[in-house]
PDB file of C-alpha atoms in Angstrom:
ATOM      1  CA  MET A  12     -68.842  57.955  11.664  1.00  0.00           C
ATOM      2  CA  GLY A  13     -66.314  59.394   9.252  1.00  0.00           C
ATOM      3  CA  LEU A  14     -67.219  59.066   5.598  1.00  0.00           C
ATOM      4  CA  ILE A  15     -65.264  56.476   3.659  1.00  0.00           C
ATOM      5  CA  GLU A  16     -65.300  58.706   0.599  1.00  0.00           C
ATOM      6  CA  ASN A  17     -63.357  61.553   2.178  1.00  0.00           C
ATOM      7  CA  PRO A  18     -60.408  62.217  -0.185  1.00  0.00           C
ATOM      8  CA  LYS A  19     -56.877  61.884   1.189  1.00  0.00           C
ATOM      9  CA  THR A  20     -53.628  62.995  -0.400  1.00  0.00           C
ATOM     10  CA  TYR A  21     -50.100  62.438   0.910  1.00  0.00           C
ATOM     11  CA  THR A  22     -47.274  64.516  -0.553  1.00  0.00           C
ATOM     12  CA  GLY A  23     -43.893  65.801   0.574  1.00  0.00           C
ATOM     13  CA  ARG A  24     -43.008  65.029   4.168  1.00  0.00           C
ATOM     14  CA  ASP A  25     -46.318  63.247   4.859  1.00  0.00           C
ATOM     15  CA  LEU A  26     -45.706  60.939   1.919  1.00  0.00           C
ATOM     16  CA  GLU A  27     -42.403  59.899   3.455  1.00  0.00           C
ATOM     17  CA  THR A  28     -43.229  59.641   7.161  1.00  0.00           C
ATOM     18  CA  ILE A  29     -46.794  58.321   7.035  1.00  0.00           C
ATOM     19  CA  PHE A  30     -46.826  56.104   3.988  1.00  0.00           C
ATOM     20  CA  PHE A  31     -43.506  54.887   2.574  1.00  0.00           C
ATOM     21  CA  ARG A  32     -40.900  54.964   5.326  1.00  0.00           C
ATOM     22  CA  PRO A  33     -42.775  52.441   7.529  1.00  0.00           C
ATOM     23  CA  MET A  34     -42.604  49.976   4.615  1.00  0.00           C
ATOM     24  CA  PHE A  35     -38.879  50.204   3.892  1.00  0.00           C
ATOM     25  CA  ALA A  36     -37.229  51.108   7.190  1.00  0.00           C
ATOM     26  CA  GLY A  37     -36.529  49.419  10.505  1.00  0.00           C
ATOM     27  CA  GLU A  38     -38.049  45.999  11.105  1.00  0.00           C
ATOM     28  CA  ASN A  39     -39.863  45.922   7.773  1.00  0.00           C
ATOM     29  CA  ALA A  40     -36.596  46.501   5.919  1.00  0.00           C
ATOM     30  CA  GLU A  41     -34.911  43.707   7.874  1.00  0.00           C
ATOM     31  CA  GLN A  42     -37.682  41.302   6.913  1.00  0.00           C
ATOM     32  CA  LEU A  43     -36.822  41.843   3.256  1.00  0.00           C
ATOM     33  CA  GLY A  44     -33.415  40.355   4.027  1.00  0.00           C
ATOM     34  CA  ILE A  45     -31.548  42.886   1.887  1.00  0.00           C
ATOM     35  CA  HIS A  46     -30.094  46.403   2.056  1.00  0.00           C
ATOM     36  CA  THR A  47     -32.647  49.184   1.516  1.00  0.00           C
ATOM     37  CA  LEU A  48     -31.984  52.811   0.629  1.00  0.00           C
ATOM     38  CA  TYR A  49     -34.708  55.410   1.067  1.00  0.00           C
ATOM     39  CA  ASN A  50     -34.815  58.858  -0.553  1.00  0.00           C
ATOM     40  CA  MET A  51     -31.184  58.916  -1.628  1.00  0.00           C
ATOM     41  CA  PRO A  52     -30.511  61.628  -4.268  1.00  0.00           C
ATOM     42  CA  VAL A  53     -31.424  60.658  -7.846  1.00  0.00           C
ATOM     43  CA  PRO A  54     -29.512  59.295  -9.690  1.00  0.00           C
ATOM     44  CA  THR A  55     -28.826  57.028  -6.706  1.00  0.00           C
ATOM     45  CA  THR A  56     -25.101  56.357  -6.596  1.00  0.00           C
ATOM     46  CA  VAL A  57     -23.569  54.075  -3.972  1.00  0.00           C
ATOM     47  CA  GLN A  58     -19.954  54.676  -3.012  1.00  0.00           C
ATOM     48  CA  LEU A  59     -18.019  51.476  -2.302  1.00  0.00           C
ATOM     49  CA  TRP A  60     -14.888  51.775  -0.189  1.00  0.00           C
ATOM     50  CA  SER A  61     -12.533  49.015   0.847  1.00  0.00           C
ATOM     51  CA  PRO A  62      -9.213  49.304   2.718  1.00  0.00           C
ATOM     52  CA  LYS A  63      -5.967  48.441   0.990  1.00  0.00           C
ATOM     53  CA  SER A  64      -4.558  45.191   2.310  1.00  0.00           C
ATOM     54  CA  ASP A  65      -0.891  46.201   2.330  1.00  0.00           C
ATOM     55  CA  ILE A  66       0.007  49.605   3.763  1.00  0.00           C
ATOM     56  CA  LEU A  67       2.791  48.516   6.109  1.00  0.00           C
ATOM     57  CA  GLN A  68       6.295  49.493   5.034  1.00  0.00           C
ATOM     58  CA  GLU A  69       9.770  49.778   6.410  1.00  0.00           C
ATOM     59  CA  TYR A  70      10.288  52.770   8.668  1.00  0.00           C
ATOM     60  CA  SER A  71      12.241  55.491   6.906  1.00  0.00           C
ATOM     61  CA  ALA A  72      12.264  59.253   6.443  1.00  0.00           C
ATOM     62  CA  GLY A  73       9.874  60.851   3.952  1.00  0.00           C
ATOM     63  CA  TRP A  74       6.279  60.226   2.828  1.00  0.00           C
ATOM     64  CA  ASN A  75       5.133  57.252   0.787  1.00  0.00           C
ATOM     65  CA  GLY A  76       1.483  57.044   1.848  1.00  0.00           C
ATOM     66  CA  GLY A  77      -0.616  57.472  -1.274  1.00  0.00           C
ATOM     67  CA  SER A  78      -4.233  56.330  -1.076  1.00  0.00           C
ATOM     68  CA  THR A  79      -5.220  54.072   1.823  1.00  0.00           C
ATOM     69  CA  SER A  80      -8.557  52.980   0.332  1.00  0.00           C
ATOM     70  CA  LEU A  81      -9.849  51.439  -2.859  1.00  0.00           C
ATOM     71  CA  HIS A  82     -12.911  53.215  -4.244  1.00  0.00           C
ATOM     72  CA  GLN A  83     -15.565  52.382  -6.805  1.00  0.00           C
ATOM     73  CA  GLN A  84     -19.148  53.449  -7.297  1.00  0.00           C
ATOM     74  CA  LYS A  85     -22.345  51.879  -8.627  1.00  0.00           C
ATOM     75  CA  THR A  86     -25.370  53.753  -9.919  1.00  0.00           C
ATOM     76  CA  ILE A  87     -28.799  52.260  -9.259  1.00  0.00           C
ATOM     77  CA  GLU A  88     -31.175  52.845 -12.151  1.00  0.00           C
ATOM     78  CA  MET A  89     -34.428  54.295 -10.825  1.00  0.00           C
ATOM     79  CA  PHE A  90     -37.793  53.761 -12.519  1.00  0.00           C
ATOM     80  CA  LYS A  91     -40.868  55.980 -12.231  1.00  0.00           C
ATOM     81  CA  ILE A  92     -43.863  53.807 -11.409  1.00  0.00           C
ATOM     82  CA  LYS A  93     -47.380  54.061 -10.085  1.00  0.00           C
ATOM     83  CA  ALA A  94     -49.722  51.720  -8.244  1.00  0.00           C
ATOM     84  CA  GLU A  95     -53.470  51.935  -8.753  1.00  0.00           C
ATOM     85  CA  VAL A  96     -56.306  49.994  -7.129  1.00  0.00           C
ATOM     86  CA  GLY A  97     -60.075  50.376  -7.504  1.00  0.00           C
ATOM     87  CA  PHE A  98     -62.796  48.803  -5.371  1.00  0.00           C
ATOM     88  CA  SER A  99     -66.549  48.984  -5.463  1.00  0.00           C
ATOM     89  CA  ALA A 100     -67.740  51.104  -2.565  1.00  0.00           C
ATOM     90  CA  ALA A 101     -69.350  48.131  -0.814  1.00  0.00           C
ATOM     91  CA  ASP A 102     -66.293  45.846  -1.098  1.00  0.00           C
ATOM     92  CA  TYR A 103     -63.943  48.643  -0.157  1.00  0.00           C
ATOM     93  CA  PHE A 104     -65.792  49.542   3.013  1.00  0.00           C
ATOM     94  CA  GLN A 105     -66.081  45.873   3.987  1.00  0.00           C
ATOM     95  CA  GLN A 106     -62.296  45.400   3.778  1.00  0.00           C
ATOM     96  CA  VAL A 107     -61.511  48.587   5.674  1.00  0.00           C
ATOM     97  CA  TYR A 108     -64.174  47.832   8.288  1.00  0.00           C
ATOM     98  CA  GLU A 109     -62.647  44.365   8.817  1.00  0.00           C
ATOM     99  CA  LEU A 110     -59.263  45.927   9.571  1.00  0.00           C
ATOM    100  CA  ILE A 111     -60.865  48.246  12.120  1.00  0.00           C
ATOM    101  CA  THR A 112     -62.823  45.516  13.924  1.00  0.00           C
ATOM    102  CA  GLY A 113     -59.608  43.573  14.380  1.00  0.00           C
ATOM    103  CA  ARG A 114     -58.280  46.254  16.695  1.00  0.00           C
ATOM    104  CA  ALA A 115     -59.093  45.941  20.410  1.00  0.00           C
ATOM    105  CA  ASP A 116     -58.915  49.696  21.076  1.00  0.00           C
ATOM    106  CA  VAL A 117     -61.631  50.778  18.639  1.00  0.00           C
ATOM    107  CA  ASN A 118     -65.101  51.880  19.680  1.00  0.00           C
ATOM    108  CA  LEU A 119     -67.264  50.596  16.833  1.00  0.00           C
ATOM    109  CA  ASP A 120     -70.094  52.934  17.833  1.00  0.00           C
ATOM    110  CA  ASP A 121     -67.899  55.974  17.298  1.00  0.00           C
ATOM    111  CA  LEU A 122     -65.517  55.476  14.380  1.00  0.00           C
ATOM    112  CA  THR A 123     -63.649  58.653  13.537  1.00  0.00           C
ATOM    113  CA  GLY A 124     -62.312  59.696  10.174  1.00  0.00           C
ATOM    114  CA  THR A 125     -58.778  59.214  11.464  1.00  0.00           C
ATOM    115  CA  GLU A 126     -59.374  55.524  12.243  1.00  0.00           C
ATOM    116  CA  LEU A 127     -60.848  54.960   8.812  1.00  0.00           C
ATOM    117  CA  GLU A 128     -57.906  56.740   7.256  1.00  0.00           C
ATOM    118  CA  GLN A 129     -55.396  54.588   9.128  1.00  0.00           C
ATOM    119  CA  ALA A 130     -57.177  51.402   8.083  1.00  0.00           C
ATOM    120  CA  GLU A 131     -57.400  52.199   4.380  1.00  0.00           C
ATOM    121  CA  THR A 132     -53.840  53.539   4.370  1.00  0.00           C
ATOM    122  CA  GLU A 133     -52.588  50.297   5.918  1.00  0.00           C
ATOM    123  CA  MET A 134     -54.496  48.228   3.354  1.00  0.00           C
ATOM    124  CA  PHE A 135     -52.999  50.106   0.397  1.00  0.00           C
ATOM    125  CA  ARG A 136     -49.538  50.161   1.974  1.00  0.00           C
ATOM    126  CA  LYS A 137     -49.484  46.376   2.330  1.00  0.00           C
ATOM    127  CA  SER A 138     -50.456  45.951  -1.324  1.00  0.00           C
ATOM    128  CA  ILE A 139     -47.624  48.206  -2.479  1.00  0.00           C
ATOM    129  CA  ALA A 140     -45.088  46.550  -0.171  1.00  0.00           C
ATOM    130  CA  GLU A 141     -45.932  43.084  -1.526  1.00  0.00           C
ATOM    131  CA  SER A 142     -45.777  44.265  -5.146  1.00  0.00           C
ATOM    132  CA  VAL A 143     -42.383  45.876  -4.593  1.00  0.00           C
ATOM    133  CA  ARG A 144     -41.103  42.784  -2.763  1.00  0.00           C
ATOM    134  CA  VAL A 145     -42.082  40.443  -5.597  1.00  0.00           C
ATOM    135  CA  SER A 146     -40.771  42.764  -8.296  1.00  0.00           C
ATOM    136  CA  MET A 147     -37.412  43.208  -6.577  1.00  0.00           C
ATOM    137  CA  TRP A 148     -36.839  39.467  -7.121  1.00  0.00           C
ATOM    138  CA  LEU A 149     -38.715  38.650 -10.346  1.00  0.00           C
ATOM    139  CA  GLY A 150     -38.879  42.034 -12.067  1.00  0.00           C
ATOM    140  CA  ASP A 151     -37.961  42.075 -15.770  1.00  0.00           C
ATOM    141  CA  THR A 152     -38.509  45.154 -17.925  1.00  0.00           C
ATOM    142  CA  GLU A 153     -38.836  42.954 -21.027  1.00  0.00           C
ATOM    143  CA  ALA A 154     -41.564  40.720 -19.547  1.00  0.00           C
ATOM    144  CA  SER A 155     -45.341  41.073 -19.770  1.00  0.00           C
ATOM    145  CA  LYS A 156     -45.782  41.076 -15.987  1.00  0.00           C
ATOM    146  CA  PHE A 157     -43.650  42.346 -13.090  1.00  0.00           C
ATOM    147  CA  ASN A 158     -41.992  44.545 -15.722  1.00  0.00           C
ATOM    148  CA  ASN A 159     -41.586  47.904 -13.981  1.00  0.00           C
ATOM    149  CA  PHE A 160     -37.908  47.397 -13.098  1.00  0.00           C
ATOM    150  CA  ASN A 161     -35.300  44.630 -13.204  1.00  0.00           C
ATOM    151  CA  GLY A 162     -35.177  42.453 -10.098  1.00  0.00           C
ATOM    152  CA  PHE A 163     -32.251  40.662  -8.507  1.00  0.00           C
ATOM    153  CA  LEU A 164     -32.823  37.356 -10.323  1.00  0.00           C
ATOM    154  CA  THR A 165     -32.943  39.111 -13.684  1.00  0.00           C
ATOM    155  CA  LEU A 166     -29.805  41.079 -12.867  1.00  0.00           C
ATOM    156  CA  ALA A 167     -27.981  37.980 -11.610  1.00  0.00           C
ATOM    157  CA  ALA A 168     -28.853  36.043 -14.786  1.00  0.00           C
ATOM    158  CA  LYS A 169     -27.680  38.969 -16.930  1.00  0.00           C
ATOM    159  CA  TYR A 170     -24.376  39.281 -15.094  1.00  0.00           C
ATOM    160  CA  ALA A 171     -23.913  35.498 -15.234  1.00  0.00           C
ATOM    161  CA  LYS A 172     -24.174  35.581 -19.045  1.00  0.00           C
ATOM    162  CA  MET A 173     -21.482  38.282 -19.005  1.00  0.00           C
ATOM    163  CA  ASN A 174     -19.303  36.047 -16.785  1.00  0.00           C
ATOM    164  CA  GLN A 175     -19.335  38.674 -14.047  1.00  0.00           C
ATOM    165  CA  VAL A 176     -21.110  36.413 -11.539  1.00  0.00           C
ATOM    166  CA  ALA A 177     -19.855  32.985 -10.488  1.00  0.00           C
ATOM    167  CA  THR A 178     -22.323  30.249 -11.462  1.00  0.00           C
ATOM    168  CA  VAL A 179     -23.008  26.629 -10.524  1.00  0.00           C
ATOM    169  CA  ASN A 180     -24.409  24.165 -13.067  1.00  0.00           C
ATOM    170  CA  CYS A 181     -27.338  22.428 -11.374  1.00  0.00           C
ATOM    171  CA  SER A 182     -28.865  20.871 -14.490  1.00  0.00           C
ATOM    172  CA  SER A 183     -28.018  17.369 -13.252  1.00  0.00           C
ATOM    173  CA  LEU A 184     -29.347  17.901  -9.717  1.00  0.00           C
ATOM    174  CA  THR A 185     -33.007  17.625  -8.806  1.00  0.00           C
ATOM    175  CA  PRO A 186     -33.842  20.216  -6.120  1.00  0.00           C
ATOM    176  CA  ASP A 187     -34.890  17.784  -3.398  1.00  0.00           C
ATOM    177  CA  LYS A 188     -33.745  16.582   0.042  1.00  0.00           C
ATOM    178  CA  ASP A 189     -31.300  14.101  -1.495  1.00  0.00           C
ATOM    179  CA  ASN A 190     -29.399  16.771  -3.418  1.00  0.00           C
ATOM    180  CA  ILE A 191     -29.839  19.920  -1.370  1.00  0.00           C
ATOM    181  CA  ILE A 192     -26.560  19.521   0.535  1.00  0.00           C
ATOM    182  CA  ASP A 193     -24.658  19.026  -2.735  1.00  0.00           C
ATOM    183  CA  ILE A 194     -26.293  22.172  -4.120  1.00  0.00           C
ATOM    184  CA  LEU A 195     -25.395  24.327  -1.117  1.00  0.00           C
ATOM    185  CA  HIS A 196     -21.893  22.846  -0.903  1.00  0.00           C
ATOM    186  CA  ASN A 197     -21.196  23.349  -4.615  1.00  0.00           C
ATOM    187  CA  MET A 198     -22.228  26.979  -4.340  1.00  0.00           C
ATOM    188  CA  TRP A 199     -19.874  27.505  -1.406  1.00  0.00           C
ATOM    189  CA  VAL A 200     -17.020  25.844  -3.329  1.00  0.00           C
ATOM    190  CA  ALA A 201     -17.693  28.127  -6.308  1.00  0.00           C
ATOM    191  CA  ALA A 202     -17.718  31.263  -4.127  1.00  0.00           C
ATOM    192  CA  PRO A 203     -14.829  33.681  -4.733  1.00  0.00           C
ATOM    193  CA  ALA A 204     -12.284  34.001  -1.939  1.00  0.00           C
ATOM    194  CA  ASN A 205     -13.332  37.586  -1.143  1.00  0.00           C
ATOM    195  CA  LEU A 206     -16.950  36.418  -0.649  1.00  0.00           C
ATOM    196  CA  LYS A 207     -15.890  33.588   1.655  1.00  0.00           C
ATOM    197  CA  ALA A 208     -13.827  36.088   3.659  1.00  0.00           C
ATOM    198  CA  LEU A 209     -17.040  37.940   4.574  1.00  0.00           C
ATOM    199  CA  LYS A 210     -18.535  34.931   6.374  1.00  0.00           C
ATOM    200  CA  ALA A 211     -17.212  36.043   9.764  1.00  0.00           C
ATOM    201  CA  GLU A 212     -19.210  39.300   9.503  1.00  0.00           C
ATOM    202  CA  GLY A 213     -22.465  37.336   9.626  1.00  0.00           C
ATOM    203  CA  ASN A 214     -24.162  38.821   6.563  1.00  0.00           C
ATOM    204  CA  LEU A 215     -23.805  35.981   4.073  1.00  0.00           C
ATOM    205  CA  ALA A 216     -27.050  34.311   3.037  1.00  0.00           C
ATOM    206  CA  TYR A 217     -28.409  31.748   0.626  1.00  0.00           C
ATOM    207  CA  PHE A 218     -31.402  33.347  -1.098  1.00  0.00           C
ATOM    208  CA  LEU A 219     -33.484  30.520  -2.530  1.00  0.00           C
ATOM    209  CA  THR A 220     -36.926  29.500  -3.707  1.00  0.00           C
ATOM    210  CA  THR A 221     -39.388  27.770  -1.410  1.00  0.00           C
ATOM    211  CA  ASP A 222     -38.841  24.277  -2.837  1.00  0.00           C
ATOM    212  CA  LEU A 223     -35.126  24.429  -2.003  1.00  0.00           C
ATOM    213  CA  TYR A 224     -35.878  25.795   1.461  1.00  0.00           C
ATOM    214  CA  ASP A 225     -38.354  22.966   2.056  1.00  0.00           C
ATOM    215  CA  ALA A 226     -35.880  20.402   0.709  1.00  0.00           C
ATOM    216  CA  TYR A 227     -33.295  21.460   3.285  1.00  0.00           C
ATOM    217  CA  GLU A 228     -35.879  21.294   6.068  1.00  0.00           C
ATOM    218  CA  GLN A 229     -36.867  17.783   4.956  1.00  0.00           C
ATOM    219  CA  TYR A 230     -33.186  16.831   4.960  1.00  0.00           C
ATOM    220  CA  LEU A 231     -32.900  17.992   8.576  1.00  0.00           C
ATOM    221  CA  ASP A 232     -36.067  16.064   9.501  1.00  0.00           C
ATOM    222  CA  GLN A 233     -34.274  12.796   8.704  1.00  0.00           C
ATOM    223  CA  PHE A 234     -32.117  13.037  11.820  1.00  0.00           C
ATOM    224  CA  GLY A 235     -33.470  11.299  14.913  1.00  0.00           C
ATOM    225  CA  ALA A 236     -32.094  13.519  17.682  1.00  0.00           C
ATOM    226  CA  ASP A 237     -34.361  15.050  20.316  1.00  0.00           C
ATOM    227  CA  GLY A 238     -33.733  18.479  18.855  1.00  0.00           C
ATOM    228  CA  SER A 239     -34.951  17.311  15.456  1.00  0.00           C
ATOM    229  CA  TYR A 240     -38.163  15.979  17.003  1.00  0.00           C
ATOM    230  CA  THR A 241     -38.767  19.377  18.623  1.00  0.00           C
ATOM    231  CA  ASP A 242     -38.118  21.106  15.300  1.00  0.00           C
ATOM    232  CA  ILE A 243     -40.617  18.857  13.523  1.00  0.00           C
ATOM    233  CA  VAL A 244     -43.317  19.571  16.110  1.00  0.00           C
ATOM    234  CA  SER A 245     -42.685  23.279  16.672  1.00  0.00           C
ATOM    235  CA  GLY A 246     -41.052  24.247  13.396  1.00  0.00           C
ATOM    236  CA  ARG A 247     -37.845  26.174  12.841  1.00  0.00           C
ATOM    237  CA  ARG A 248     -37.721  29.963  12.962  1.00  0.00           C
ATOM    238  CA  GLU A 249     -34.787  30.029  10.538  1.00  0.00           C
ATOM    239  CA  LEU A 250     -32.449  27.639   8.774  1.00  0.00           C
ATOM    240  CA  SER A 251     -28.675  27.831   8.416  1.00  0.00           C
ATOM    241  CA  TYR A 252     -26.069  25.817   6.561  1.00  0.00           C
ATOM    242  CA  HIS A 253     -22.604  25.939   8.118  1.00  0.00           C
ATOM    243  CA  GLY A 254     -23.524  29.175   9.847  1.00  0.00           C
ATOM    244  CA  ILE A 255     -24.950  30.830   6.699  1.00  0.00           C
ATOM    245  CA  LYS A 256     -28.664  31.666   6.853  1.00  0.00           C
ATOM    246  CA  LEU A 257     -31.115  30.400   4.283  1.00  0.00           C
ATOM    247  CA  VAL A 258     -33.652  33.035   3.181  1.00  0.00           C
ATOM    248  CA  ASP A 259     -36.822  31.970   1.393  1.00  0.00           C
ATOM    249  CA  MET A 260     -37.496  34.579  -1.298  1.00  0.00           C
ATOM    250  CA  GLY A 261     -41.202  33.754  -1.110  1.00  0.00           C
ATOM    251  CA  VAL A 262     -41.843  34.145  -4.839  1.00  0.00           C
ATOM    252  CA  SER A 263     -42.552  30.573  -5.946  1.00  0.00           C
ATOM    253  CA  GLN A 264     -46.287  31.252  -6.243  1.00  0.00           C
ATOM    254  CA  TYR A 265     -45.563  34.163  -8.596  1.00  0.00           C
ATOM    255  CA  MET A 266     -42.974  32.459 -10.812  1.00  0.00           C
ATOM    256  CA  PRO A 267     -45.507  30.889 -13.250  1.00  0.00           C
ATOM    257  CA  HIS A 268     -46.638  34.438 -14.066  1.00  0.00           C
ATOM    258  CA  SER A 269     -43.108  35.820 -14.524  1.00  0.00           C
ATOM    259  CA  SER A 270     -40.688  35.746 -17.448  1.00  0.00           C
ATOM    260  CA  THR A 271     -38.428  33.095 -15.925  1.00  0.00           C
ATOM    261  CA  ASN A 272     -38.338  29.577 -17.349  1.00  0.00           C
ATOM    262  CA  ALA A 273     -36.498  28.166 -14.321  1.00  0.00           C
ATOM    263  CA  SER A 274     -38.229  26.116 -11.665  1.00  0.00           C
ATOM    264  CA  SER A 275     -35.865  27.042  -8.821  1.00  0.00           C
ATOM    265  CA  PHE A 276     -33.197  29.607  -7.977  1.00  0.00           C
ATOM    266  CA  CYS A 277     -30.432  30.016  -5.437  1.00  0.00           C
ATOM    267  CA  MET A 278     -28.039  32.890  -4.817  1.00  0.00           C
ATOM    268  CA  LEU A 279     -25.195  33.049  -2.314  1.00  0.00           C
ATOM    269  CA  THR A 280     -24.111  36.577  -1.486  1.00  0.00           C
ATOM    270  CA  ASP A 281     -23.755  39.188   1.221  1.00  0.00           C
ATOM    271  CA  ARG A 282     -27.091  40.719   2.264  1.00  0.00           C
ATOM    272  CA  ARG A 283     -25.591  44.194   1.851  1.00  0.00           C
ATOM    273  CA  ASN A 284     -24.795  43.408  -1.785  1.00  0.00           C
ATOM    274  CA  LEU A 285     -28.485  43.407  -2.762  1.00  0.00           C
ATOM    275  CA  VAL A 286     -29.835  46.954  -2.662  1.00  0.00           C
ATOM    276  CA  LEU A 287     -33.405  48.161  -3.091  1.00  0.00           C
ATOM    277  CA  ALA A 288     -33.745  51.939  -3.523  1.00  0.00           C
ATOM    278  CA  VAL A 289     -37.037  53.820  -3.096  1.00  0.00           C
ATOM    279  CA  ASN A 290     -37.477  57.545  -3.684  1.00  0.00           C
ATOM    280  CA  THR A 291     -40.489  59.755  -3.029  1.00  0.00           C
ATOM    281  CA  ALA A 292     -38.672  63.091  -2.773  1.00  0.00           C
ATOM    282  CA  ASP A 293     -36.853  63.824  -6.047  1.00  0.00           C
ATOM    283  CA  TYR A 294     -39.614  63.033  -8.532  1.00  0.00           C
ATOM    284  CA  PRO A 295     -42.149  65.821  -9.237  1.00  0.00           C
ATOM    285  CA  GLY A 296     -45.642  64.493  -8.800  1.00  0.00           C
ATOM    286  CA  SER A 297     -44.806  61.823  -6.234  1.00  0.00           C
ATOM    287  CA  GLU A 298     -47.899  61.300  -4.138  1.00  0.00           C
ATOM    288  CA  VAL A 299     -50.386  58.884  -2.628  1.00  0.00           C
ATOM    289  CA  ARG A 300     -54.013  59.766  -3.315  1.00  0.00           C
ATOM    290  CA  MET A 301     -57.217  58.071  -2.148  1.00  0.00           C
ATOM    291  CA  TRP A 302     -60.622  59.246  -3.313  1.00  0.00           C
ATOM    292  CA  TYR A 303     -64.175  58.203  -4.078  1.00  0.00           C
ATOM    293  CA  ASN A 304     -65.506  58.310  -7.641  1.00  0.00           C
ATOM    294  CA  PRO A 305     -69.289  58.858  -7.391  1.00  0.00           C
ATOM    295  CA  ASP A 306     -69.878  58.225 -11.112  1.00  0.00           C
ATOM    296  CA  GLU A 307     -68.461  54.688 -10.921  1.00  0.00           C
ATOM    297  CA  MET A 308     -69.334  54.241  -7.223  1.00  0.00           C
ATOM    298  CA  GLU A 309     -65.759  53.164  -6.721  1.00  0.00           C
ATOM    299  CA  ASN A 310     -63.067  53.900  -4.158  1.00  0.00           C
ATOM    300  CA  ARG A 311     -59.723  54.459  -5.826  1.00  0.00           C
ATOM    301  CA  GLN A 312     -56.125  54.560  -4.611  1.00  0.00           C
ATOM    302  CA  ARG A 313     -53.026  55.709  -6.467  1.00  0.00           C
ATOM    303  CA  ALA A 314     -49.335  55.950  -5.515  1.00  0.00           C
ATOM    304  CA  ILE A 315     -46.577  57.514  -7.638  1.00  0.00           C
ATOM    305  CA  PHE A 316     -42.907  57.059  -6.715  1.00  0.00           C
ATOM    306  CA  MET A 317     -39.523  55.808  -7.950  1.00  0.00           C
ATOM    307  CA  VAL A 318     -37.898  52.453  -7.269  1.00  0.00           C
ATOM    308  CA  GLY A 319     -34.965  50.381  -8.483  1.00  0.00           C
ATOM    309  CA  CYS A 320     -32.594  47.660  -7.340  1.00  0.00           C
ATOM    310  CA  GLU A 321     -29.057  46.596  -8.093  1.00  0.00           C
ATOM    311  CA  ILE A 322     -26.350  44.075  -7.255  1.00  0.00           C
ATOM    312  CA  LEU A 323     -23.551  46.304  -6.034  1.00  0.00           C
ATOM    313  CA  ASP A 324     -20.598  43.964  -6.587  1.00  0.00           C
ATOM    314  CA  GLU A 325     -21.088  41.150  -9.105  1.00  0.00           C
ATOM    315  CA  GLY A 326     -17.907  39.509  -7.822  1.00  0.00           C
ATOM    316  CA  LEU A 327     -19.554  38.843  -4.459  1.00  0.00           C
ATOM    317  CA  MET A 328     -22.214  36.440  -5.706  1.00  0.00           C
ATOM    318  CA  VAL A 329     -22.753  32.826  -6.735  1.00  0.00           C
ATOM    319  CA  TYR A 330     -25.830  32.133  -8.857  1.00  0.00           C
ATOM    320  CA  ALA A 331     -27.615  28.914  -9.812  1.00  0.00           C
ATOM    321  CA  ASP A 332     -30.899  28.152 -11.552  1.00  0.00           C
ATOM    322  CA  PHE A 333     -32.644  24.914 -12.405  1.00  0.00           C
ATOM    323  CA  ALA A 334     -34.037  25.728 -15.836  1.00  0.00           C
ATOM    324  CA  ASN A 335     -32.775  22.438 -17.256  1.00  0.00           C
ATOM    325  CA  ALA A 336     -33.128  20.260 -14.171  1.00  0.00           C
TER     326      ALA A 336
END
């Protein structure tokens, strides 16, 4: 059997292909429900292009073309962070061993070092992915927890105070099944015309807390059609309101430990407008290291990388919180 204390270090290309890219690319990126950028040059600058709406003109001799596109750019602030976890040797091996025994293709009488490495890598990778996911929503650099970088809710609240993001006053509405339709409708009414125009592209979404998601599901349960009965028994894979998907941010259990004083949140925007950027290439010292400390009899894991998120276009968002509800 391979020894659990064999040290492992991922740097350079291995750091990207083995450890980080599986977390923030492909299906895993889609599950986040937002736009992810991986290993873009630092500082990470996103170029935003949009076609001019009026380029037709009367046919005549000569040139009067000018620029055919409108251009602006947004820089995503990147933060250098690290993740560290320590386990007692006994607890650590038990967790890794449990991951291995859950696989049908493993011969438990002949565990190789590679299988152990894959199991402990997967365990650490899941911890980092969850921490990044929570921080990208609740992160606040001025808070005592989740304070490594500013998340989307913090950014939306900041831009709302600067009147750059459209807002809906929900202080008089309790976030329950009786008011959920009014909440979603009011946010759609408050949406700027250019945001509404993106509906046909299929990327608009309501990003909301679990209580609002549950309230909408309870509202749908009130209908007595056969389809509703099936939904109650089997559940619903996803919810939509007038063709716009509802995405549960999955952070309600973490909100009591965050800096927010609101009980519920909702944002209406284009998925591509919320960008999470991760970089493991342009920061000297970026690595993932796993080793055994014999003095403390402890298995330790450390990851060093850069991460940041940003709302690309504040004008393509409607924001509502329930701090005073």
